Every structure is written in C-alpha cells, then in structure tokens.
Tab-separated table of C-alpha atoms in Angstrom:
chain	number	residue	atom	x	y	z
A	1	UNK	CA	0.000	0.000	0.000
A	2	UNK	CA	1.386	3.374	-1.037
A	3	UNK	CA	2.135	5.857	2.153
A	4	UNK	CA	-0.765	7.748	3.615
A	5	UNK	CA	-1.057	11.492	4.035
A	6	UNK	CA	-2.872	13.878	6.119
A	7	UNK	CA	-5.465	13.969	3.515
A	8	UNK	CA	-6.305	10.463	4.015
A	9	UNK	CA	-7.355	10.626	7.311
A	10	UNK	CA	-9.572	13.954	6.437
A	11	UNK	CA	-12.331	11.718	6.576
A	12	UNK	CA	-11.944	11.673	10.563
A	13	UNK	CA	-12.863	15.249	11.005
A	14	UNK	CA	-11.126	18.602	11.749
A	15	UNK	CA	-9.276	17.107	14.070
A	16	UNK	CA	-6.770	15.760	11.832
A	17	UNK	CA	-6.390	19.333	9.884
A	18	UNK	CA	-5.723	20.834	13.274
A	19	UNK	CA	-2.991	18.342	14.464
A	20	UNK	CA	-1.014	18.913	10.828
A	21	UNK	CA	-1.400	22.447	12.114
A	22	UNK	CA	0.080	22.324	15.412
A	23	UNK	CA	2.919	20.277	14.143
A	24	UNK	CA	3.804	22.658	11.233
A	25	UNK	CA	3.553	25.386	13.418
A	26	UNK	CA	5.719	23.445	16.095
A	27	UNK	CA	2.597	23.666	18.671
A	28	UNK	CA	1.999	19.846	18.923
A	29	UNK	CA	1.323	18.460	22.461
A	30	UNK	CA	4.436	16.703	24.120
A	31	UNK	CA	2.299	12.980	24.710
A	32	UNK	CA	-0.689	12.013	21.870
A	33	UNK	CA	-2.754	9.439	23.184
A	34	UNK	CA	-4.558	8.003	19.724
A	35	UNK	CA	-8.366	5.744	20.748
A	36	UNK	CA	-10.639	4.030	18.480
A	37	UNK	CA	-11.685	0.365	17.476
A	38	UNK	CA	-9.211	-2.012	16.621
A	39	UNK	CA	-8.499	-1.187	12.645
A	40	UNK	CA	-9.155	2.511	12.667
A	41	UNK	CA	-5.734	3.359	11.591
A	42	UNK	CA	-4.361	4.484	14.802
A	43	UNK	CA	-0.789	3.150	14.330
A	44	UNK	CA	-1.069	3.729	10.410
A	45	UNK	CA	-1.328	7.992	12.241
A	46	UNK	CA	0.803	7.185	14.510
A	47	UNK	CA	3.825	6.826	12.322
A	48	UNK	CA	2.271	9.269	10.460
A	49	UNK	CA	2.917	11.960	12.481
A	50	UNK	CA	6.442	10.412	13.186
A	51	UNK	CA	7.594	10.589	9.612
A	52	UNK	CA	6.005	14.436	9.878
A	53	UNK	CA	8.201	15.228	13.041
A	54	UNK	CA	11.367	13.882	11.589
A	55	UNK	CA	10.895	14.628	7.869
A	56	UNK	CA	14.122	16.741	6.661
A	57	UNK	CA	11.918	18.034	3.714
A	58	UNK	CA	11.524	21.934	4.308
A	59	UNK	CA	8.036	22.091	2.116
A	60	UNK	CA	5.254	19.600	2.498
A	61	UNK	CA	6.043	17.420	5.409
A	62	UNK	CA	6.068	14.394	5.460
A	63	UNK	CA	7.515	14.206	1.615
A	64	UNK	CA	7.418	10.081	2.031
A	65	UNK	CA	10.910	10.461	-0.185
A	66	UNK	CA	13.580	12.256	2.081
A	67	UNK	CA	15.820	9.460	3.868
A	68	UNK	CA	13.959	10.233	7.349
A	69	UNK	CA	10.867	9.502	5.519
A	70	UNK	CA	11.764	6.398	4.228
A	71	UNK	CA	13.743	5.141	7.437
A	72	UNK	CA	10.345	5.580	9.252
A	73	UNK	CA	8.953	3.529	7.438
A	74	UNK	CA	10.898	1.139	7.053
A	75	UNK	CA	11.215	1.205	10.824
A	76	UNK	CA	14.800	2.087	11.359
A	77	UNK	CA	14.937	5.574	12.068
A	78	UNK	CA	17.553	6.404	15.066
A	79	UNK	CA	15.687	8.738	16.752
A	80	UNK	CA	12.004	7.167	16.368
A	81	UNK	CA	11.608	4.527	19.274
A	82	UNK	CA	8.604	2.270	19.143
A	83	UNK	CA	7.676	-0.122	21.967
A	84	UNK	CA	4.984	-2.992	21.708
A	85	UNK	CA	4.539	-6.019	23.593
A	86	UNK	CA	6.379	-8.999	22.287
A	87	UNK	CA	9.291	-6.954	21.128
A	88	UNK	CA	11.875	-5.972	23.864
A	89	UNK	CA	14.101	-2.794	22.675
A	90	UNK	CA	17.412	-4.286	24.262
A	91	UNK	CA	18.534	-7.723	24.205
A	92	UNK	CA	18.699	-7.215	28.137
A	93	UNK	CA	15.351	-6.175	28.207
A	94	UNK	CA	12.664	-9.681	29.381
A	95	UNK	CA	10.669	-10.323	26.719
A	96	UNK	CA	6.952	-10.946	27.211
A	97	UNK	CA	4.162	-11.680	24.838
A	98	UNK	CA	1.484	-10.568	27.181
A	99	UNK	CA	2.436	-6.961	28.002
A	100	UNK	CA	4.590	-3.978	27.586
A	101	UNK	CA	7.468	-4.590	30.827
A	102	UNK	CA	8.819	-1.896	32.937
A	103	UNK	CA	12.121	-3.129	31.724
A	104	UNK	CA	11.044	-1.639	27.694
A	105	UNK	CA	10.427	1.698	29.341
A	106	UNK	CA	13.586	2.099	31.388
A	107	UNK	CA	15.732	1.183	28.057
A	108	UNK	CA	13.059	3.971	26.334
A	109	UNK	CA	13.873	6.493	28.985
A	110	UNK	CA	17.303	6.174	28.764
A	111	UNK	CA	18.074	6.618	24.932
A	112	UNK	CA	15.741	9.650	25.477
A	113	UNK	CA	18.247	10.705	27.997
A	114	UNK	CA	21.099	11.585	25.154
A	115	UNK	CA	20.889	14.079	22.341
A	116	UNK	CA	19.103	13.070	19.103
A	117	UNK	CA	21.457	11.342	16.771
A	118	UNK	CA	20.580	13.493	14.010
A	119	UNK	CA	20.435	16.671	16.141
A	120	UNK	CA	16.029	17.193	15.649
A	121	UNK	CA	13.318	15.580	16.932
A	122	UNK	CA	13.056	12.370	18.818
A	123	UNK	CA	9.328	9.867	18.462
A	124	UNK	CA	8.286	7.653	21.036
A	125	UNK	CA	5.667	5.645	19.230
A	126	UNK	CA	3.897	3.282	22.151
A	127	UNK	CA	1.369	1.081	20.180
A	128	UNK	CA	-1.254	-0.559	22.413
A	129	UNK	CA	-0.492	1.572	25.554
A	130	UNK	CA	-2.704	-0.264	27.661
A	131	UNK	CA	-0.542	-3.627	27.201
A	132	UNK	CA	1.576	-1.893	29.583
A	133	UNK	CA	1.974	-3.125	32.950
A	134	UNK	CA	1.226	-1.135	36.055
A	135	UNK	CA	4.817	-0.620	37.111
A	136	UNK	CA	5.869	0.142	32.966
A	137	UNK	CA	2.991	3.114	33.275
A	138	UNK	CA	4.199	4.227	36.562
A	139	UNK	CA	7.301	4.466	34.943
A	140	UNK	CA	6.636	6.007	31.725
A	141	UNK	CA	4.796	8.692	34.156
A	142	UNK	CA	7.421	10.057	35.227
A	143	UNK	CA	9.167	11.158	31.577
A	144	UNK	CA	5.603	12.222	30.433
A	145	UNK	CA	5.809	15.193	33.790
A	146	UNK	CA	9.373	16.266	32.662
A	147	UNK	CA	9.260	15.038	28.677
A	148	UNK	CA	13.023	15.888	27.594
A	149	UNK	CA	13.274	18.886	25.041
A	150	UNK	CA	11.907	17.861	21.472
A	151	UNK	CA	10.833	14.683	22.373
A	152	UNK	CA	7.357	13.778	21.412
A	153	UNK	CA	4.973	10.502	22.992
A	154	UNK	CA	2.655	9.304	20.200
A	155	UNK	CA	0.619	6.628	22.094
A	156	UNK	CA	-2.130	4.202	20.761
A	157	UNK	CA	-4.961	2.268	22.165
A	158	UNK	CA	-7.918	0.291	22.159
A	159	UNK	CA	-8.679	0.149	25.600
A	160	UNK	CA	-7.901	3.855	27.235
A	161	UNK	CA	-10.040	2.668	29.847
A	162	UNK	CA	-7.552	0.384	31.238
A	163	UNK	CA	-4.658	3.050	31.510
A	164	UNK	CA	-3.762	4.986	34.481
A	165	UNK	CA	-5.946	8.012	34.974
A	166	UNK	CA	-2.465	9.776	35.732
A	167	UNK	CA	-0.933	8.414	32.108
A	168	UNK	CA	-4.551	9.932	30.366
A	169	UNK	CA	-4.028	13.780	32.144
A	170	UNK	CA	-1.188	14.583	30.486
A	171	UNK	CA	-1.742	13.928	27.157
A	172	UNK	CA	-4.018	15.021	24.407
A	173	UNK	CA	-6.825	12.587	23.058
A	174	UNK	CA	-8.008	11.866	19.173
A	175	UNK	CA	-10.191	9.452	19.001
A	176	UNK	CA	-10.627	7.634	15.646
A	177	UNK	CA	-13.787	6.379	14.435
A	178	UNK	CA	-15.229	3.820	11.852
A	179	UNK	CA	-14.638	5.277	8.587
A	180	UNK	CA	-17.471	5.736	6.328
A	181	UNK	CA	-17.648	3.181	3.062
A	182	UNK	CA	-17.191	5.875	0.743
A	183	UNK	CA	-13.840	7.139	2.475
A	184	UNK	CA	-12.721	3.369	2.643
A	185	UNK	CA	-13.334	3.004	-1.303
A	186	UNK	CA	-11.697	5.823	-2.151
A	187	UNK	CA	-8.465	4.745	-0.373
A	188	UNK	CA	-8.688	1.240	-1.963
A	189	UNK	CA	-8.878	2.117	-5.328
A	190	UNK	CA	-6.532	5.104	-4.949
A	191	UNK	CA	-4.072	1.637	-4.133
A	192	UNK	CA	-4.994	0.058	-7.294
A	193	UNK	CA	-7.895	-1.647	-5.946
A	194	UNK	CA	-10.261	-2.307	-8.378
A	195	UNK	CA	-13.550	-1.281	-7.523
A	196	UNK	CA	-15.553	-4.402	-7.274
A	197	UNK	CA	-13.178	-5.836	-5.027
A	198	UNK	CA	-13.033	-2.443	-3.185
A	199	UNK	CA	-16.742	-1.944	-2.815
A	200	UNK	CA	-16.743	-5.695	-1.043
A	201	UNK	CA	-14.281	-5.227	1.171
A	202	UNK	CA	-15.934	-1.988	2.362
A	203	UNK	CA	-18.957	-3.632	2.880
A	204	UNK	CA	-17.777	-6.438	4.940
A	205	UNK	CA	-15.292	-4.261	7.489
A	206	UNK	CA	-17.222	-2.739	9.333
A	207	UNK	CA	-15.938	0.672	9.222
A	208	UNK	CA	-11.936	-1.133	9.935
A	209	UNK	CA	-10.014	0.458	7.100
A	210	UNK	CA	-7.103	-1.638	8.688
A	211	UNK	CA	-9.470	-5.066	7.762
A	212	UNK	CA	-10.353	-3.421	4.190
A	213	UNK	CA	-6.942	-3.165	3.320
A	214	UNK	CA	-6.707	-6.828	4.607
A	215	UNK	CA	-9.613	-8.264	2.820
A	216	UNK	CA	-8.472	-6.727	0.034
A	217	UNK	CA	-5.196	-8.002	-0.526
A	218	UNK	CA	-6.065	-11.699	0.550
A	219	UNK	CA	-6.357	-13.815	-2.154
A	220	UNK	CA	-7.424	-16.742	-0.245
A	221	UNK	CA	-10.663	-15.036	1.157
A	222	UNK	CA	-11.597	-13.541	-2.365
A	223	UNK	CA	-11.641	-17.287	-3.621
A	224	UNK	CA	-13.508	-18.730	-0.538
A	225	UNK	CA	-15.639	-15.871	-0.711
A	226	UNK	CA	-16.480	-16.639	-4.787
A	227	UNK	CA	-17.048	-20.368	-3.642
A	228	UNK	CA	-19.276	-19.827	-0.880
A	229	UNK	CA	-21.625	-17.417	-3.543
A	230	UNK	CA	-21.825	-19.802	-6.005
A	231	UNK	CA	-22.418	-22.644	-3.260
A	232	UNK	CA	-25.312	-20.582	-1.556
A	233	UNK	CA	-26.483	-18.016	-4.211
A	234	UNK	CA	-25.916	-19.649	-7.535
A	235	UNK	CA	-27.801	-21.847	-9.425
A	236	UNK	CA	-28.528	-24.658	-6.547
A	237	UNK	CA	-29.451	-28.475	-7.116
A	238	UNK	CA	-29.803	-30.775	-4.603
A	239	UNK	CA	-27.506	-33.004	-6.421
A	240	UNK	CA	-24.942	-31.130	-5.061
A	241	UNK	CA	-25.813	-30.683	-1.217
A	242	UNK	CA	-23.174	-33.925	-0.282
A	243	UNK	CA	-20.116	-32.289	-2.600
A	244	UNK	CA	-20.347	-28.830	-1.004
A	245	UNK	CA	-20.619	-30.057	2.605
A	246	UNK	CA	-17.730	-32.542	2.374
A	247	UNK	CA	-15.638	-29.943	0.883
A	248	UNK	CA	-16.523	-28.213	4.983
A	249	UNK	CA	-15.697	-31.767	6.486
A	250	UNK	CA	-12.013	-30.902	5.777
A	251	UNK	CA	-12.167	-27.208	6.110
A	252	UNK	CA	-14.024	-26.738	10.135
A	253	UNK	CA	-11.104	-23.796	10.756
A	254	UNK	CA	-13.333	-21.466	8.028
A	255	UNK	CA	-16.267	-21.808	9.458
A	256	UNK	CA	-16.384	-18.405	11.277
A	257	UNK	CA	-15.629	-16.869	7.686
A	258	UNK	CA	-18.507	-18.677	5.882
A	259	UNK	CA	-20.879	-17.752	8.068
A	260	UNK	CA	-19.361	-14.015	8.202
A	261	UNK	CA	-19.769	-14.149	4.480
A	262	UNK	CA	-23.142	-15.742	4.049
A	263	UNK	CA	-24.346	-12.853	6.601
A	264	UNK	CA	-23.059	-10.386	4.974
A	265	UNK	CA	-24.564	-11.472	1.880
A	266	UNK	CA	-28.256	-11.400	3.483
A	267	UNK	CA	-27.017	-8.100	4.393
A	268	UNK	CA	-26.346	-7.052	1.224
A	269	UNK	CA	-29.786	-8.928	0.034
A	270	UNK	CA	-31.944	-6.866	2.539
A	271	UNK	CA	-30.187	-3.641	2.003
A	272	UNK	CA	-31.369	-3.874	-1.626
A	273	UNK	CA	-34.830	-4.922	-0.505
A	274	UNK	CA	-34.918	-1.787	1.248
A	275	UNK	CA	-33.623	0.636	-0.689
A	276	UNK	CA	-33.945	-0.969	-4.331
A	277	UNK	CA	-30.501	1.215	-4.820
A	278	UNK	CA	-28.416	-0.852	-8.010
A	279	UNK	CA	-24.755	-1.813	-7.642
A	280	UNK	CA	-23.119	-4.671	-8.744
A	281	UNK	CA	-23.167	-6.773	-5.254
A	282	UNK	CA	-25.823	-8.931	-6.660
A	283	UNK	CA	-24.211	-9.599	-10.072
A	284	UNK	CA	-22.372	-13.266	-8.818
A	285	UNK	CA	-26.039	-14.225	-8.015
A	286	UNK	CA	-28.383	-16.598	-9.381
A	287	UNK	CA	-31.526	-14.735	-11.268
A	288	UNK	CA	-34.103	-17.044	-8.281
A	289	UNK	CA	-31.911	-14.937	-5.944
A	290	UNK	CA	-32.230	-11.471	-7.499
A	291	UNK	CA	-35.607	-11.656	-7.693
A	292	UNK	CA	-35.525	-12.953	-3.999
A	293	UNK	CA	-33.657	-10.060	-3.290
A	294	UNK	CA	-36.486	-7.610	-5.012
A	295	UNK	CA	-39.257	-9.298	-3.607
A	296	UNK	CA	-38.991	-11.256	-1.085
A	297	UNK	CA	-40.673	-10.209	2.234
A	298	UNK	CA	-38.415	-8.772	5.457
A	299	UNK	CA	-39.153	-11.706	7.638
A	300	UNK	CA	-37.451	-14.387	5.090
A	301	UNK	CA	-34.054	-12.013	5.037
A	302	UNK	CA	-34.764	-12.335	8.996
A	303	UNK	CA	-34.992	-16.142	9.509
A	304	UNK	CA	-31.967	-16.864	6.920
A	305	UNK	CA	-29.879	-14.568	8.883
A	306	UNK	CA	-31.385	-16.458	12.548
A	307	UNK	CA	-30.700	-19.977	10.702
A	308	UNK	CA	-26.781	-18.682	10.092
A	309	UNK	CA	-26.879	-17.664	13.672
A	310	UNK	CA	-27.807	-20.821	15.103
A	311	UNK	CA	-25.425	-22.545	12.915
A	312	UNK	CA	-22.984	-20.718	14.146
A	313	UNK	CA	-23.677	-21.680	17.717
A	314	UNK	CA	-23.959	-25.300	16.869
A	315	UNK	CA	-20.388	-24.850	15.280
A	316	UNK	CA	-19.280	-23.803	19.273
A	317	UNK	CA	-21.127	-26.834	20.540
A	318	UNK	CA	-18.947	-29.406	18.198
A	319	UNK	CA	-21.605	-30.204	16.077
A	320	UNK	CA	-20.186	-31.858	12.397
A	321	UNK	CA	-19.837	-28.769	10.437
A	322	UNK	CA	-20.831	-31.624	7.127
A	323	UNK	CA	-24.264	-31.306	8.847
A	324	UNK	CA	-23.913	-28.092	9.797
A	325	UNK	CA	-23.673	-26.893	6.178
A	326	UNK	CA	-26.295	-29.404	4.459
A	327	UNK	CA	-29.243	-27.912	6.992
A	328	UNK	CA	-28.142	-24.588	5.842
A	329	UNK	CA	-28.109	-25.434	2.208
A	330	UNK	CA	-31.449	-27.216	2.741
A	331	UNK	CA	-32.714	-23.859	4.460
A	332	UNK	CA	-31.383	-21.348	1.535
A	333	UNK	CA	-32.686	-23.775	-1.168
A	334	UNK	CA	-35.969	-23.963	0.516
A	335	UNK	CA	-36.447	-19.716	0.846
A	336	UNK	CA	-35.200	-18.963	-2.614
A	337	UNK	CA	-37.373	-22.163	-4.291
C-alpha cells in the first residue's frame, strides 16, 4: 500500500487538519494518546505523524521520499523509538508476549536521555499503551511530567479505559472512528484496488479500514468468498448438497468466515430490498436470488440470517460442520425455491 497522508485521514474530522497544524507550526502536544476500534488506523497515524516530526523536507512534510521519511517507514529511524509487547528494545530487556514490561520503558527512557542522533526531533511511538503493565505506566509517568526537550509521545490504544488516569491527564486525546464506506473506497482504489473488489471489502469491514486493506489483498478469502456465492447463491441443485458439505468436512477452521460471508450477503440482500438502490453486489447471483432479493418479504431475510446464527452456535457446541452446512443449504434452497 502506497504511504498515507494527512489527507487520508480527512475523513476523521477537523481534528486531523488541526494536528497537521500544530505540528507545522511546532505547537503539537508533548504525549498524543490516539483511541478508536481495533483497525481505525491508529498506528497507520501514529507513524504518520512520526515521519512528519522527523521529515528533513523543508516544504510539504512528510515528503514520504527524504531518507527520514523512508527510514520511518521502514522502521529504522535512530531517533524514532517504538515499543509494543512482544518486542523488547534491548537484548537485556525480558521479553513478554502478554504486556509492555517496565524493563522496555527504562531502556526507552534512557536513549531519550542523550541528544538526538541526528540533532532534531526524537518519536516515542507506544502502540497498544494499555498492554503496559502497572509498574511500565508508573514508569513512563514520570518522563511524560518532565518530557526531555523535542521529544514527542505518540501513544495508541484500544482500551484507554484500562490506563492509568495519571498516564490519560497529560496527554491530548483523538479518538478515531469507523470510517465511512465511501472514504474506505476511495483509499482502496486510490491503491490500485479495483472497484468491485473495493466496494466488497468496504462492505464487509465494518468501518476497519485496517481489515479493508486486509480483505483486500487476501487472495485466499476472495476465492472462498467466490465459492461460498456460487455454493449458496448460484444456481442450486440438490444433487450437489453432499459435494459442497464434504468440501466443509475438511475445512471446520473457516467456518467463522462462511458464516461471516453468508451474513453479509443477506445483508447485502436486505439492504437492496430496502432501498432498491443498483450496484453490482448482486451480479455473482443466481436470477431465483435477485428476484428474492427484489421481492422477497423482510421476515425471510430475517430467519436466513437467525438460521446462520444458530449454525454458528452449533459450530461452538462441536456439532459436524458436514451437517452443519447441508441444513443450511437445505434452508437457503428452501427460501429462494
């Protein structure tokens, strides 16, 4: 994916205009503390705003060309530190896979002690903040009262709540939120998705550009996806109930997917109900289900999206997902016929 800019993450408000501000205008806050849902694009700003601090470009900043630029990227500027659980910052550091250690912040606080190497700003990118244990908040505390001259703490998380009241005082909040389809399109196929592909994987993310850009790229889940349309939503014989449900026998660790994508699917269904709006969602399926779609009353879009609920909970309870998928088939065949 090429490098975002400021003006992708418009979309999020004034907010995002006014932080480019502050940092051209060398007003930014000291500590950032960056909230929202898991695939907002918190760490995508994040380092962001890192390659704007550090970029040696004296016009648009960041350029995404200068060799600051590119070394944030690429993760190896000098004076951009980034801590995350499951990656200790010194070989002396105790590595844990379940939280940020005290010991990550101590080795943090003391390259923060020297001068930057290249004589500017120094980042302290801290993704998932509230992996941090107690004592590694307590700790990181103390530098966020007296924050060393130039330094700037870019923190991210999912879960303010679970931070230290103390940590959240001293630094300034932006909270992202679920971006809007449109926005998430536009981003896609500005990346070279094409616009099918981009339109579906807007759909299904649920406002997570970070699970658009995902979906989008996964080959794997395009195919299943294709698959499960023509199993459910093209043209259907019963013939073939025993050769798409063995295919499952073999394949139990998708299930969560297929019934994701079936969902999603009745979604899509419904939404055209509704609104009678035309896209090309509908073109993979079968002319008995675009006329479903058109005509159908609300209550059958209702029980086919109960029957892939209970399936799903029969999935939790161990029941063969062979017979899982032939009462489903049975069910879909049974609405659209």
């Amino acid at each position: 994916m090429i490098n975002p800019t400021f003006y992708d993450f418009l979309p999020q408000g004034e907010e995002i205009q006014n932080l480019q501000t502050q940092i051209r205008n060398n007003r930014m806050s000291h500590a950032l503390l960056i909230t929202g849902e898991n695939g907002t694009g918190k760490k995508t700003l994040a380092r962001l705003i890192a390659a704007t601090l550090l970029c040696s470009d004296d016009g648009n900043q960041p350029c995404g060309t200068c060799s600051n630029c590119i070394r944030v990227y690429d993760n190896e500027h000098p004076d951009m530190i980034c801590i995350e659980k499951g990656i200790p910052l010194s070989a002396d550091a105790k590595k844990s896979k379940n939280s940020i250690p005290i010991d990550d912040i101590r080795e943090m606080i003391r390259l923060s002690s020297a001068y930057p190497f290249e004589g500017g700003n120094r980042v302290v990118l801290i993704f998932n903040a509230e992996d941090m244990t107690i004592q590694a908040q307590n700790s990181l505390l103390k530098i966020l009262e007296e924050p060393p001259l130039n330094t700037y703490f870019v923190l991210t998380s999912d879960h303010p709540e679970q931070l230290l009241v103390t940590i959240k005082s001293r630094c300034r909040f932006l909270k992202m939120k679920p971006w809007e389809e449109q926005a998430i399109i536009h981003i896609l196929s500005e990346n070279g998705i094409n616009n099918e592909k981009a339109q579906l994987a807007a759909y299904s993310c649920n406002g997570s550009i970070g699970y658009a850009i995902e979906l989008a790229d996964d080959e794997n889940y395009w195919k299943l996806r294709n698959e499960i349309i023509t199993s459910f939503f093209g043209t259907q014989e019963r013939s073939n109930i025993m050769s798409v449900s063995s295919h499952w026998k073999e394949n139990k660790s998708d299930a969560d997917l297929l019934f994701n994508i079936l969902e999603e699917n009745i979604q899509i269904m419904l939404e055209y109900r509704i609104t009678k709006r035309k896209d090309n969602k509908l073109q993979h399926f079968s002319s008995k289900w675009r006329s479903f779609a058109a005509t159908a009353d609300i209550e059958r879009f209702i029980y086919l999206l109960n029957r892939v609920s209970e399936s799903r909970k029969q999935c939790g309870f161990n029941v063969s997902i062979q017979a899982i998928v032939e009462q489903l088939l049975l069910s879909f065949m049974g609405e659209v016929q």
